[in-house]
Coordinates of C-alpha atoms and ligand atoms in Angstrom, one line a residue:
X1 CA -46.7 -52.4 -38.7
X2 CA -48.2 -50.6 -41.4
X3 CA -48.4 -49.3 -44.8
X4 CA -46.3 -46.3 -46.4
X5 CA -46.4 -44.7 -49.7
X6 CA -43.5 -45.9 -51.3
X7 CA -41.0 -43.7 -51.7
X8 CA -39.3 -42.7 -55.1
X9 CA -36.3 -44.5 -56.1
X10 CA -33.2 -42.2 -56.5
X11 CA -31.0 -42.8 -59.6
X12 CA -28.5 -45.5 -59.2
X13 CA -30.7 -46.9 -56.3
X14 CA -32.3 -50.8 -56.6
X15 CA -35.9 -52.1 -55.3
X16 CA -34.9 -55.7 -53.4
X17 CA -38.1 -57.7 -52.4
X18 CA -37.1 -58.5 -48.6
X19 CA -37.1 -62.3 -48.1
X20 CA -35.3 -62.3 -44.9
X21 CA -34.5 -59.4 -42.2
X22 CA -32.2 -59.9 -39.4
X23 CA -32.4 -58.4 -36.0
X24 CA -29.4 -56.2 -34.5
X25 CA -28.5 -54.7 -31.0
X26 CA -28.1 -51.8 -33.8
X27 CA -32.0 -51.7 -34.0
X28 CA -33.1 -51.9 -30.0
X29 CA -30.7 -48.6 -29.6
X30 CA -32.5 -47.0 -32.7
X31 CA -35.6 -47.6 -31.0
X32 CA -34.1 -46.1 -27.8
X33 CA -33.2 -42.8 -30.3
X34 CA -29.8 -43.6 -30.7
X35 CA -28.8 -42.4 -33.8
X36 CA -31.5 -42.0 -34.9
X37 CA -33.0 -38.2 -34.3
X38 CA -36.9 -37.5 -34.1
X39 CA -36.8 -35.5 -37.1
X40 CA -36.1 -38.5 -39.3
X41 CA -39.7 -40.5 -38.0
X42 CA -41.0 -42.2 -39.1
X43 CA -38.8 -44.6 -39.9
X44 CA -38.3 -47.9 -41.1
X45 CA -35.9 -50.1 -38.8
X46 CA -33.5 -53.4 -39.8
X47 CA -29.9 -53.2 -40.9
X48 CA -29.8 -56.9 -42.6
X49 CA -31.8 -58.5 -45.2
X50 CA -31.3 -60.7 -48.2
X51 CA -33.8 -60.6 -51.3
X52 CA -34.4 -60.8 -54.8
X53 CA -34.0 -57.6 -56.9
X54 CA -36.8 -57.2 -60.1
X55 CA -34.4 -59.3 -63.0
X56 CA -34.8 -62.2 -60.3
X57 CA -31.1 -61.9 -58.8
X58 CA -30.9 -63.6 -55.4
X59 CA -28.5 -60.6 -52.9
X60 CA -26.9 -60.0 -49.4
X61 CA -27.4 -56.2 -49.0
X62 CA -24.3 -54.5 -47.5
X63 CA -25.6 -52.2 -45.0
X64 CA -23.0 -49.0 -45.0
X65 CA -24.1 -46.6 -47.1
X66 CA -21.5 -44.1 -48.0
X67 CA -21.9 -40.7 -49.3
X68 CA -21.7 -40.2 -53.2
X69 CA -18.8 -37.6 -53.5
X70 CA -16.5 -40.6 -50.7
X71 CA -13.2 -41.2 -52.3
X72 CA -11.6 -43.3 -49.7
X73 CA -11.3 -46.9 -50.4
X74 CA -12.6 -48.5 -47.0
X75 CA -16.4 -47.1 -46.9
X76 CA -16.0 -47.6 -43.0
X77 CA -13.8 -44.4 -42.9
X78 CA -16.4 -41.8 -44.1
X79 CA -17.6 -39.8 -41.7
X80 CA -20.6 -39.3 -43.8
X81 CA -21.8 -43.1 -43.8
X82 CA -25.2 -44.3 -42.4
X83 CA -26.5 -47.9 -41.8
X84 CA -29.8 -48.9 -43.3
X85 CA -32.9 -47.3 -41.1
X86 CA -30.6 -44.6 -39.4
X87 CA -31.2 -42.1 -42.5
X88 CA -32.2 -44.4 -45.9
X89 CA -35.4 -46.5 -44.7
X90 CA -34.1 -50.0 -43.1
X91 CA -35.2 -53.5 -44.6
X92 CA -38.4 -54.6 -42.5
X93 CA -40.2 -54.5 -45.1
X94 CA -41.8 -55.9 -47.9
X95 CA -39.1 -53.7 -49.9
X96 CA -36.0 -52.1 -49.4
X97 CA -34.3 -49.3 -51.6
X98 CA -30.6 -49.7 -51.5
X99 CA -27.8 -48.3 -54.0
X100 CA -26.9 -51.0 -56.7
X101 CA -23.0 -51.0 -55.5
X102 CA -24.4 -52.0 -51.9
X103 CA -25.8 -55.6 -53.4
X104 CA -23.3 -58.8 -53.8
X105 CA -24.5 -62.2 -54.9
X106 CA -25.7 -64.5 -52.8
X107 CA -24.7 -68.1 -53.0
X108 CA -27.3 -70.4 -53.6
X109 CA -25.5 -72.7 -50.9
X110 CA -26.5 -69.8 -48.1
X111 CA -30.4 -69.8 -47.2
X112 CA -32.4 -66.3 -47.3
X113 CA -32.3 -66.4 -43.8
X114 CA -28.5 -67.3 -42.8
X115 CA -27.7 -64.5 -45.9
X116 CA -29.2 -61.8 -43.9
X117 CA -27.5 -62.7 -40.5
X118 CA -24.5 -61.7 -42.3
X119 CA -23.9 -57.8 -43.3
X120 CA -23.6 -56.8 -39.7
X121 CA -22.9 -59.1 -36.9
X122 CA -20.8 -61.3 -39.0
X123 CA -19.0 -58.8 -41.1
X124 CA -18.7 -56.9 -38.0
X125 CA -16.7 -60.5 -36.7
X126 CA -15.1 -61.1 -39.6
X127 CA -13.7 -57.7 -39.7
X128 CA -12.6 -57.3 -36.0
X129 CA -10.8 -61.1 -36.9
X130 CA -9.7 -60.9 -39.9
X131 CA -8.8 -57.6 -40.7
X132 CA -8.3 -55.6 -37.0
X133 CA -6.6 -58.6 -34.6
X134 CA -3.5 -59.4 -36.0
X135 CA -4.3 -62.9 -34.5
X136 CA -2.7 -65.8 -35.8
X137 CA -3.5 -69.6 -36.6
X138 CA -2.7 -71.5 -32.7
X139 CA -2.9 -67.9 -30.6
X140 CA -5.8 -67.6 -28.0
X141 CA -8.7 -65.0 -28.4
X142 CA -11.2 -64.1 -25.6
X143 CA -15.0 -63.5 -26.6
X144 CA -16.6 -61.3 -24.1
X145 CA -21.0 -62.0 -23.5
X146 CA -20.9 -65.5 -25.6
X147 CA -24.9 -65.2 -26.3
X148 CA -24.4 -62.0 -28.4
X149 CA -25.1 -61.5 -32.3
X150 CA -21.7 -60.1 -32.8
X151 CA -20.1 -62.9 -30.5
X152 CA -21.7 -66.4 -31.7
X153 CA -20.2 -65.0 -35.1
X154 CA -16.8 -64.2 -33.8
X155 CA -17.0 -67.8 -31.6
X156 CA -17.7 -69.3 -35.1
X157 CA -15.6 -67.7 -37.6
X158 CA -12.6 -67.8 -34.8
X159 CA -12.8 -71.7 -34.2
X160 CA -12.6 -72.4 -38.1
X161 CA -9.6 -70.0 -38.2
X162 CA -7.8 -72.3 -36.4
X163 CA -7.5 -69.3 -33.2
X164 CA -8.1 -71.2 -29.5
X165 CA -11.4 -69.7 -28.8
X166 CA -12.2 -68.5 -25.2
X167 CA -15.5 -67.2 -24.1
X168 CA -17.2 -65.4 -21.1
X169 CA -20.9 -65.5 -20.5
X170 CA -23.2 -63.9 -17.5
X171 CA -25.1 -67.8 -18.2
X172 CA -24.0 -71.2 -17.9
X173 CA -26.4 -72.2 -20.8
X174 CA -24.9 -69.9 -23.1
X175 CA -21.6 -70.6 -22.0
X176 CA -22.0 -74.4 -23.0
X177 CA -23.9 -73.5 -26.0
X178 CA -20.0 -71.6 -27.0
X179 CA -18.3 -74.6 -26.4
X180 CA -20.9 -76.9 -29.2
X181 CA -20.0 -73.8 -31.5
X182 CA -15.7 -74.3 -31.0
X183 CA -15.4 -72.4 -28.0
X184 CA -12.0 -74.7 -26.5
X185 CA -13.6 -73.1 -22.8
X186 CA -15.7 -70.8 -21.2
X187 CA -15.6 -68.6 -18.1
X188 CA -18.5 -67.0 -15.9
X189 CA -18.3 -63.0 -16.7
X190 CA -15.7 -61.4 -14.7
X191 CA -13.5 -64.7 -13.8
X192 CA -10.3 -64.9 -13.4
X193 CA -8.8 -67.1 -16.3
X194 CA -5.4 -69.5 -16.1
X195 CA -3.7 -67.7 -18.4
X196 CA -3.5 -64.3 -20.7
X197 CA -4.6 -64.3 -24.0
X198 CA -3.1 -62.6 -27.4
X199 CA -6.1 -60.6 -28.3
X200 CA -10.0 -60.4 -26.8
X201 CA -13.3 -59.2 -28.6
X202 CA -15.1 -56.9 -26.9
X203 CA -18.7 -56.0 -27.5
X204 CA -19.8 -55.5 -24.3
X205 CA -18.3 -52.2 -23.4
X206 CA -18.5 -50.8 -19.6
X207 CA -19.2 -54.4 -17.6
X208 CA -16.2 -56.1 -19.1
X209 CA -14.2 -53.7 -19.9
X210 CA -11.6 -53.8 -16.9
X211 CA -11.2 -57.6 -17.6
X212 CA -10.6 -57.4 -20.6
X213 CA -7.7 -55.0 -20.4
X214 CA -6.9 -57.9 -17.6
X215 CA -6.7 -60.6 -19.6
X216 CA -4.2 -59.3 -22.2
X217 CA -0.6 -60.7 -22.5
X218 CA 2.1 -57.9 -22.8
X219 CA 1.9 -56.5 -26.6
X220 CA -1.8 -57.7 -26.7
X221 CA -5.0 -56.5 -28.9
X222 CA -8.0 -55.3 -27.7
X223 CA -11.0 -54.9 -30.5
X224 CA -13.7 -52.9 -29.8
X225 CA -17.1 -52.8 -31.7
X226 CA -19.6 -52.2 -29.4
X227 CA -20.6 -51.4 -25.9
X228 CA -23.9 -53.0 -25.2
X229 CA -23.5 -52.0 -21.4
X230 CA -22.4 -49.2 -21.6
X231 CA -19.7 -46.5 -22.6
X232 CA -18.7 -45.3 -19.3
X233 CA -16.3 -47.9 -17.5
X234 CA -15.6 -47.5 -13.8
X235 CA -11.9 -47.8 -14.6
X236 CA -10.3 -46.3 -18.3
X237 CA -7.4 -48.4 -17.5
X238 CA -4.9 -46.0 -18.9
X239 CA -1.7 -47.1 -17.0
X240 CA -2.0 -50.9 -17.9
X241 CA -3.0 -49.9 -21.5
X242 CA 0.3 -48.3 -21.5
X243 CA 2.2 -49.8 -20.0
X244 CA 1.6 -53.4 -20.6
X245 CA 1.9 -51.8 -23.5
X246 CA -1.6 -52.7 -25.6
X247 CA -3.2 -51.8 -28.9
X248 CA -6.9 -50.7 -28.6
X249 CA -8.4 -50.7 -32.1
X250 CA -12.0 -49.6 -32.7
X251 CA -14.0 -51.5 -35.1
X252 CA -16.9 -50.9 -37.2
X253 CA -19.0 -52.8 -40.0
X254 CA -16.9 -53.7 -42.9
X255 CA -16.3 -53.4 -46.2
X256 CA -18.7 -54.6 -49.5
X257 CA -15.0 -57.1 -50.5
X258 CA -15.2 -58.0 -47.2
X259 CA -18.7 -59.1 -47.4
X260 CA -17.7 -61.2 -50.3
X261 CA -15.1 -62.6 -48.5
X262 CA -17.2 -63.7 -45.3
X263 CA -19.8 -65.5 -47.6
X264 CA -17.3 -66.9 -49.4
X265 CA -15.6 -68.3 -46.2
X266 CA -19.5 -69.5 -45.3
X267 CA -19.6 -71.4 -48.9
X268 CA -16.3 -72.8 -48.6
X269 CA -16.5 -73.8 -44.8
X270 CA -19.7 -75.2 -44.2
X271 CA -19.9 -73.1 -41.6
X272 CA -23.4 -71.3 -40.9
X273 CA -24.5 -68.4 -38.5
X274 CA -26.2 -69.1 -35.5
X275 CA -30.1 -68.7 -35.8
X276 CA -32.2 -68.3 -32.6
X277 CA -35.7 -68.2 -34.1
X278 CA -37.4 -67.0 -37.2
X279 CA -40.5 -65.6 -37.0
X280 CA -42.7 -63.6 -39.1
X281 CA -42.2 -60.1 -39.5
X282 CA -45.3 -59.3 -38.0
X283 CA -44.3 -60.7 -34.8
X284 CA -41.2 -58.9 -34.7
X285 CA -42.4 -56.9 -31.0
X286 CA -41.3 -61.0 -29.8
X287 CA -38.1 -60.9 -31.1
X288 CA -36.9 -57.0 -29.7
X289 CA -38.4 -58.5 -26.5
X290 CA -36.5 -61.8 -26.4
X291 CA -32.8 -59.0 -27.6
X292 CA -33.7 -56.4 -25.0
X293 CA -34.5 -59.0 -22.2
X294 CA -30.8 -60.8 -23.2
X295 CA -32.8 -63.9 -23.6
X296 CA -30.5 -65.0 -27.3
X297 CA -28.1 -67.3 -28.4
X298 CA -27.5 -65.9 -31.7
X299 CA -29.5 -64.1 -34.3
X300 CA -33.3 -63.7 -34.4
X301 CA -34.5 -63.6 -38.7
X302 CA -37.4 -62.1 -39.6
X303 CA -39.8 -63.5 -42.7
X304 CA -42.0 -60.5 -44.0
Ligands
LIG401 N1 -19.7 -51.0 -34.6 C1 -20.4 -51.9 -35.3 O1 -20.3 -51.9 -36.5 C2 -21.2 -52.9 -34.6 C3 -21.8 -53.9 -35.3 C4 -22.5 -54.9 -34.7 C5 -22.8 -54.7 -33.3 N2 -22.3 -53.6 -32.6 C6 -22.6 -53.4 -31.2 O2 -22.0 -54.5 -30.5 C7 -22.8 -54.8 -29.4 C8 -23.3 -56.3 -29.5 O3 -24.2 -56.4 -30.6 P1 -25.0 -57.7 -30.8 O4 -26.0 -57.4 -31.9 O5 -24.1 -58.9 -30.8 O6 -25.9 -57.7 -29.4 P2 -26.6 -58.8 -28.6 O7 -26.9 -59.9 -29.6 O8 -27.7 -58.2 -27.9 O9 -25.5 -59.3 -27.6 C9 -25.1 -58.7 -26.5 C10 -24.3 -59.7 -25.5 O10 -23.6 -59.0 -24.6 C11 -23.6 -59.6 -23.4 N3 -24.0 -58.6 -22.4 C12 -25.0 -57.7 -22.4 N4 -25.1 -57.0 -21.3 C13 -24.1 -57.4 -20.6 C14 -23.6 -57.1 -19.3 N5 -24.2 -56.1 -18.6 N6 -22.6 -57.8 -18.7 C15 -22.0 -58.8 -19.4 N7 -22.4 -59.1 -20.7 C16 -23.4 -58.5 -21.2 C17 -24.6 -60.8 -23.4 O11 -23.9 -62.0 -23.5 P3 -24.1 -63.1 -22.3 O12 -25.5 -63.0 -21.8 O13 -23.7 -64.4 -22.9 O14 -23.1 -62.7 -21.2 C18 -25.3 -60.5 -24.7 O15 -25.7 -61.7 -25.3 C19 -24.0 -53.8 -29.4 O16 -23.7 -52.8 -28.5 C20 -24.0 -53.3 -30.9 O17 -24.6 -52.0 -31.0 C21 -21.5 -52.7 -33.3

């Protein structure tokens, strides 16, 4: 913690008073220097927030910051794009400077704090479902490391979709805790389960990767956002992914309308996202701790 000059804000850019910060995997690997190269220190970390701008409007920040001259219409193609904290500074802070087209409204029905849970692990979930699966109403749908961020969100968001919600988790607690959120069952890590499903989520990376391939029916959809252990799987699983034959489709953030949509869905639902703890920012060292050590079921909100 400390203080920094603040830095000038450039043209088209916005000053939001953080009231909530949320934590992401996303921030544990910048820590770790992923993404995030030396020369940029120091820096500012936190992806997620919700505030108030100076004429008093309540906002979700979307995170993706795309470059200026971008012409595409989905922001998560440009090569160019950062997250907040990886070259802008990130919103664990008193104040945040983000570019006015990254702010959408948020509904009074949302709290600050289940408002900034949303512009990364949920709009990652809602993206991956929504947008990526090709899953319908009735199919089946395997969540790989239930505890996760990324996975409460997709357990959540899955259920109310009316998709038959599988889960694995390394913990029986966790594993229950799926099945309170709409999670039909759940499996230990690795099990063998009774039948194949139509598409699975898969954050985990390396130490699931081989069962998820697994668990796919014939003509089945893998989605991949994230690889928490790892990148490197003993097995690629090139001859099943052909042959079965599969779709592997990568995932990553979403977009601003998409953002709308998910809190939308939120207002319209009743559904909320998961909240571990809340503490205040200045014991944010407790809630990397409680990330890095695994020991979360769902998302940890900071309070500057
Ligand atoms: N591409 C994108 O836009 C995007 C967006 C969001 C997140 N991500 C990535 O997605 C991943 C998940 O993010 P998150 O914020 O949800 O992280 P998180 O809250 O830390 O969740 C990770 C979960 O993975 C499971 N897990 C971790 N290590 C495992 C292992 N060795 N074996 C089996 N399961 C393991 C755990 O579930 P259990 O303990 O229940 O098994 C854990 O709760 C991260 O790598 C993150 O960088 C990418």
């Amino acid at each position: 913690m400390g203080e920094i000059e603040a830095p000038a804000t450039p043209q088209g850019w916005v000053d939001v008073t953080v009231k909530a910060a949320a934590l992401n995997h996303h921030d544990v690997w910048s820590l770790r220097g992923v993404g995030l190269a030396s020369d940029r220190l120091p820096m500012i970390l936190g992806c997620d927030a919700s505030g108030v701008t100076s004429e008093g409007r309540d906002v979700v920040i979307h995170a993706v910051i795309n470059d200026p001259d971008f012409g595409g219409s989905d922001g998560t193609h440009d090569p160019k794009r950062s997250l907040l904290s990886e070259r802008y500074p990130g919103v664990m802070a008193t104040c945040v400077r983000v570019p006015q087209v990254n702010l959408i409204d948020k509904p009074p029905e949302l709290s600050f704090g289940e408002a900034a849970c949303l512009p990364t692990a949920w709009l990652t979930a809602y993206r991956m479902l929504f947008t990526q699966s090709g899953l319908q109403p009735g199919n089946t749908v395997l969540v790989q490391g239930a505890g996760g961020g990324v996975a409460t969100a997709l357990i959540v968001l899955a259920h109310q979709a009316g998709f038959r919600v599988w889960v694995t988790s390394r913990s029986d607690s966790r594993a229950a805790r799926a099945v309170d959120l709409g999670a039909a069952q759940s499996f230990p890590s690795g099990a063998r389960l009774p039948e194949r499903v139509d598409a699975v989520m898969e954050t985990v990376g390396a130490a699931t990767w081989s069962h998820s391939i697994n668990a796919l029916k014939p003509g089945g959809t893998l989605v991949i956002c994230g690889a928490t252990s790892g990148d490197n799987p003993a097995k690629a699983e090139l001859t099943k992914i052909f042959f079965k034959p599969l779709r592997v489709i990568g995932s990553t953030m979403g977009t601003r309308a998409e953002l709308t949509s998910l809190t939308r869905m939120l207002v319209t639902t009743g559904i909320r996202p998961v909240i571990n703890r809340t503490l205040p920012l200045t014991a944010a060292r407790e809630g990397f701790a409680a990330l890095i050590n695994g020991d979360v079921f769902g998302k940890i909100v900071f309070e500057p």
